[in-house]
């Protein structure tokens, strides 16, 4: 299966801990997106990359959040000093550049803060 | 007011019924997506539209750019269609980011 892969699928941690999620996009896709989805809501945009460049960040992405895509392939999303409000599903998607192409989503990482 | 509004929020149908989910948006868009999300989180892209109508199997998606409105229809609904259906738009000014509606929870009973 060469779809978008996210790890871990679930993460439970105590408030104040740091967490890191990984996303492996479809190999030929040069755009990679991170979204956050809270229970009962639609996803919200966090940030996106074109190759290794982070082109846009949402106001939702506070200074405790950082995302990287160092070699233009996989990406990591780190949350420092987690808070209760960070509990959500973190979704990654990828797409081909160069026009109106669909985004392909991973299964998400569900974060629960105790 | 959200940029993307869906209705209804929840929909229960009997197997075999024709289903319509509506999406209205308030910004100029370059594309509109219909997505399906099953319990557990995985999201599948159903359609990407910029005009007119698309059909795939029992699913039909239409868009009216002038009225800023799209509909997703499911013919001969089946319990396996039970899922959350999400409308998302790519605005003309937002680059690649998608703005999502809150989703419609569809339950099809046998």
Coordinates of C-alpha atoms in Angstrom, one line a residue:
Chain A
X1 CA 0.0 0.0 0.0
X2 CA 1.6 3.3 -1.0
X3 CA -0.9 5.7 0.6
X4 CA -0.2 8.3 3.2
X5 CA 1.1 6.7 6.4
X6 CA 1.0 8.3 9.9
X7 CA 2.6 7.1 13.1
X8 CA 1.7 6.5 15.8
X9 CA -2.0 5.8 15.3
X10 CA -2.7 6.7 18.9
X11 CA -0.7 8.6 21.5
X12 CA -1.7 9.0 25.2
X13 CA 0.5 11.3 27.2
X14 CA 0.4 13.4 30.4
X15 CA 0.0 17.1 30.2
X16 CA 3.3 18.9 29.9
X17 CA 5.0 16.2 27.9
X18 CA 6.3 16.7 24.4
X19 CA 5.0 14.5 21.6
X20 CA 6.1 14.0 18.0
X21 CA 4.1 12.6 15.1
X22 CA 5.4 11.4 11.8
X23 CA 3.8 11.5 8.3
X24 CA 5.1 9.6 5.2
X25 CA 3.4 11.0 2.1
X26 CA 2.8 9.3 -1.2
X27 CA 6.3 9.2 -2.6
X28 CA 5.8 11.4 -5.7
X29 CA 3.8 14.0 -3.9
X30 CA 5.7 17.2 -3.2
X31 CA 3.0 18.9 -1.1
X32 CA 2.3 17.8 2.5
X33 CA -0.4 19.2 4.8
X34 CA -1.1 18.9 8.5
X35 CA -4.7 19.3 9.8
X36 CA -6.2 19.0 13.3
X37 CA -9.7 17.7 14.0
X38 CA -11.5 17.8 17.3
X39 CA -14.4 15.6 18.1
X40 CA -17.6 16.5 16.1
X41 CA -15.8 19.1 14.0
X42 CA -14.4 19.3 10.6
X43 CA -10.6 19.3 10.2
X44 CA -8.7 22.7 10.5
X45 CA -5.6 23.6 8.6
X46 CA -2.4 23.8 10.5
X47 CA 0.4 24.1 8.0
X48 CA 1.7 22.9 4.6
X49 CA 5.0 22.2 2.9
X50 CA 6.1 22.3 -0.7
X51 CA 9.1 20.0 -0.8
X52 CA 11.1 21.0 2.3
X53 CA 9.8 24.6 2.4
X54 CA 7.0 25.4 4.9
X55 CA 4.9 27.8 2.9
X56 CA 2.0 28.6 5.2
X57 CA 1.2 28.3 8.9
X58 CA -2.2 28.8 10.5
X59 CA -2.7 31.0 13.5
X60 CA -3.7 27.8 15.3
X61 CA -0.1 26.8 15.2
X62 CA 1.1 28.3 18.4
X63 CA 4.8 28.5 19.3
X64 CA 4.5 25.1 21.1
X65 CA 3.9 23.5 17.7
X66 CA 6.7 22.9 15.1
X67 CA 6.6 21.0 11.9
X68 CA 9.5 20.0 9.7
X69 CA 10.0 18.3 6.4
X70 CA 13.8 18.2 6.3
X71 CA 14.4 16.3 3.0
X72 CA 11.1 17.0 1.3
X73 CA 9.9 13.5 2.0
X74 CA 8.5 12.6 5.5
X75 CA 7.3 15.2 7.9
X76 CA 7.2 15.5 11.7
X77 CA 4.9 17.5 13.8
X78 CA 6.0 18.2 17.4
X79 CA 4.0 19.6 20.2
X80 CA 5.9 20.8 23.3
X81 CA 4.4 21.2 26.8
X82 CA 1.1 19.6 25.8
X83 CA -2.1 21.0 27.1
X84 CA -5.6 19.4 27.5
X85 CA -6.8 21.4 24.5
X86 CA -4.3 19.7 22.3
X87 CA -6.3 16.5 22.4
X88 CA -7.4 15.9 18.9
X89 CA -6.9 13.9 15.7
X90 CA -3.9 15.1 13.8
X91 CA -4.3 14.4 10.1
X92 CA -1.7 14.5 7.3
X93 CA -2.4 14.7 3.6
X94 CA -0.3 15.0 0.5
X95 CA -0.8 16.0 -3.1
X96 CA 1.0 16.7 -6.3
X97 CA 1.9 20.2 -7.1
X98 CA 1.0 22.0 -10.3
X99 CA -2.7 22.4 -10.3
X100 CA -5.9 21.3 -8.8
X101 CA -5.1 17.8 -7.6
X102 CA -6.9 16.0 -4.8
X103 CA -5.3 15.6 -1.3
X104 CA -4.8 12.1 -0.1
X105 CA -5.2 11.7 3.6
X106 CA -3.6 9.4 6.2
X107 CA -5.6 7.7 8.9
X108 CA -4.5 10.2 11.5
X109 CA -2.8 10.2 14.9
X110 CA -5.2 10.5 17.8
X111 CA -3.7 12.4 20.7
X112 CA -5.1 12.1 24.2
X113 CA -3.8 14.3 27.0
X114 CA -4.3 13.0 30.5
Chain B
X1 CA -20.3 32.4 10.4
X2 CA -18.2 29.6 9.0
X3 CA -16.9 29.9 5.4
X4 CA -18.3 26.4 4.7
X5 CA -21.7 25.3 6.0
X6 CA -23.2 21.9 5.7
X7 CA -26.7 20.6 6.2
X8 CA -28.0 18.6 7.7
X9 CA -25.6 17.9 10.6
X10 CA -27.1 14.5 11.1
X11 CA -29.1 12.3 8.8
X12 CA -30.8 8.9 9.3
X13 CA -32.1 7.0 6.4
X14 CA -33.5 3.6 5.6
X15 CA -31.6 1.4 3.2
X16 CA -32.5 2.2 -0.4
X17 CA -33.4 5.8 0.2
X18 CA -32.1 8.7 -1.9
X19 CA -29.9 10.9 0.2
X20 CA -28.8 14.6 -0.3
X21 CA -26.3 16.5 1.7
X22 CA -25.8 20.2 1.1
X23 CA -22.8 22.5 1.3
X24 CA -22.8 26.3 1.0
X25 CA -19.7 28.4 1.0
X26 CA -19.1 32.1 1.2
X27 CA -15.8 32.6 -0.6
X28 CA -14.7 32.4 -4.2
X29 CA -13.2 29.0 -4.7
X30 CA -11.0 27.2 -7.2
X31 CA -12.3 23.7 -6.2
X32 CA -14.7 21.9 -3.8
X33 CA -14.0 18.5 -2.4
X34 CA -16.4 15.9 -0.9
X35 CA -14.7 13.6 1.6
X36 CA -15.9 10.5 3.5
X37 CA -14.7 9.8 7.0
X38 CA -15.3 6.5 8.7
X39 CA -15.0 5.9 12.5
X40 CA -11.4 5.7 13.4
X41 CA -10.5 8.8 11.4
X42 CA -9.4 7.8 7.9
X43 CA -10.6 10.3 5.2
X44 CA -11.2 9.3 1.6
X45 CA -11.6 11.8 -1.2
X46 CA -14.8 11.2 -3.1
X47 CA -14.9 14.1 -5.5
X48 CA -13.1 17.2 -6.5
X49 CA -15.3 19.7 -8.4
X50 CA -14.8 23.1 -10.0
X51 CA -18.0 23.1 -12.1
X52 CA -20.9 21.0 -13.2
X53 CA -21.5 17.5 -12.0
X54 CA -19.5 14.3 -11.3
X55 CA -20.8 10.7 -10.9
X56 CA -19.0 7.7 -9.4
X57 CA -21.1 4.6 -8.9
X58 CA -24.1 5.5 -6.6
X59 CA -22.6 8.9 -5.7
X60 CA -23.3 12.1 -7.6
X61 CA -21.8 15.5 -6.8
X62 CA -23.0 18.8 -8.2
X63 CA -21.8 22.4 -7.9
X64 CA -23.4 25.8 -8.7
X65 CA -20.6 28.3 -8.7
X66 CA -22.9 31.3 -9.0
X67 CA -25.0 30.2 -6.0
X68 CA -21.9 29.0 -4.0
X69 CA -23.6 25.7 -3.4
X70 CA -22.8 22.0 -3.8
X71 CA -24.8 18.8 -3.2
X72 CA -23.7 15.2 -2.7
X73 CA -26.3 12.6 -3.6
X74 CA -26.3 9.0 -2.7
X75 CA -28.7 6.8 -4.7
X76 CA -30.0 3.4 -3.3
X77 CA -28.3 4.0 0.0
X78 CA -26.8 1.1 1.9
X79 CA -25.7 0.6 5.5
X80 CA -22.1 0.6 4.4
X81 CA -22.6 4.3 3.3
X82 CA -22.8 5.2 7.0
X83 CA -20.0 7.7 7.6
X84 CA -19.3 11.4 8.1
X85 CA -19.4 13.3 4.8
X86 CA -17.3 16.5 4.7
X87 CA -17.4 19.3 2.3
X88 CA -14.1 21.3 1.9
X89 CA -13.2 24.2 -0.4
X90 CA -10.0 25.5 -1.8
X91 CA -10.5 29.2 -1.9
X92 CA -9.1 31.4 -4.7
X93 CA -6.8 33.2 -2.3
X94 CA -5.8 30.6 0.2
X95 CA -3.2 28.7 -1.8
X96 CA -3.5 25.0 -1.3
X97 CA -5.1 24.9 2.1
X98 CA -8.6 23.4 2.4
X99 CA -11.4 24.9 4.6
X100 CA -13.7 22.3 5.9
X101 CA -17.4 22.1 6.9
X102 CA -18.3 20.4 10.1
X103 CA -19.5 17.3 8.4
X104 CA -22.7 15.4 8.1
X105 CA -23.1 12.2 10.1
X106 CA -25.1 9.8 7.9
X107 CA -26.6 6.6 9.3
X108 CA -28.3 4.2 7.0
X109 CA -30.4 1.5 8.7
X110 CA -31.1 -1.9 7.2

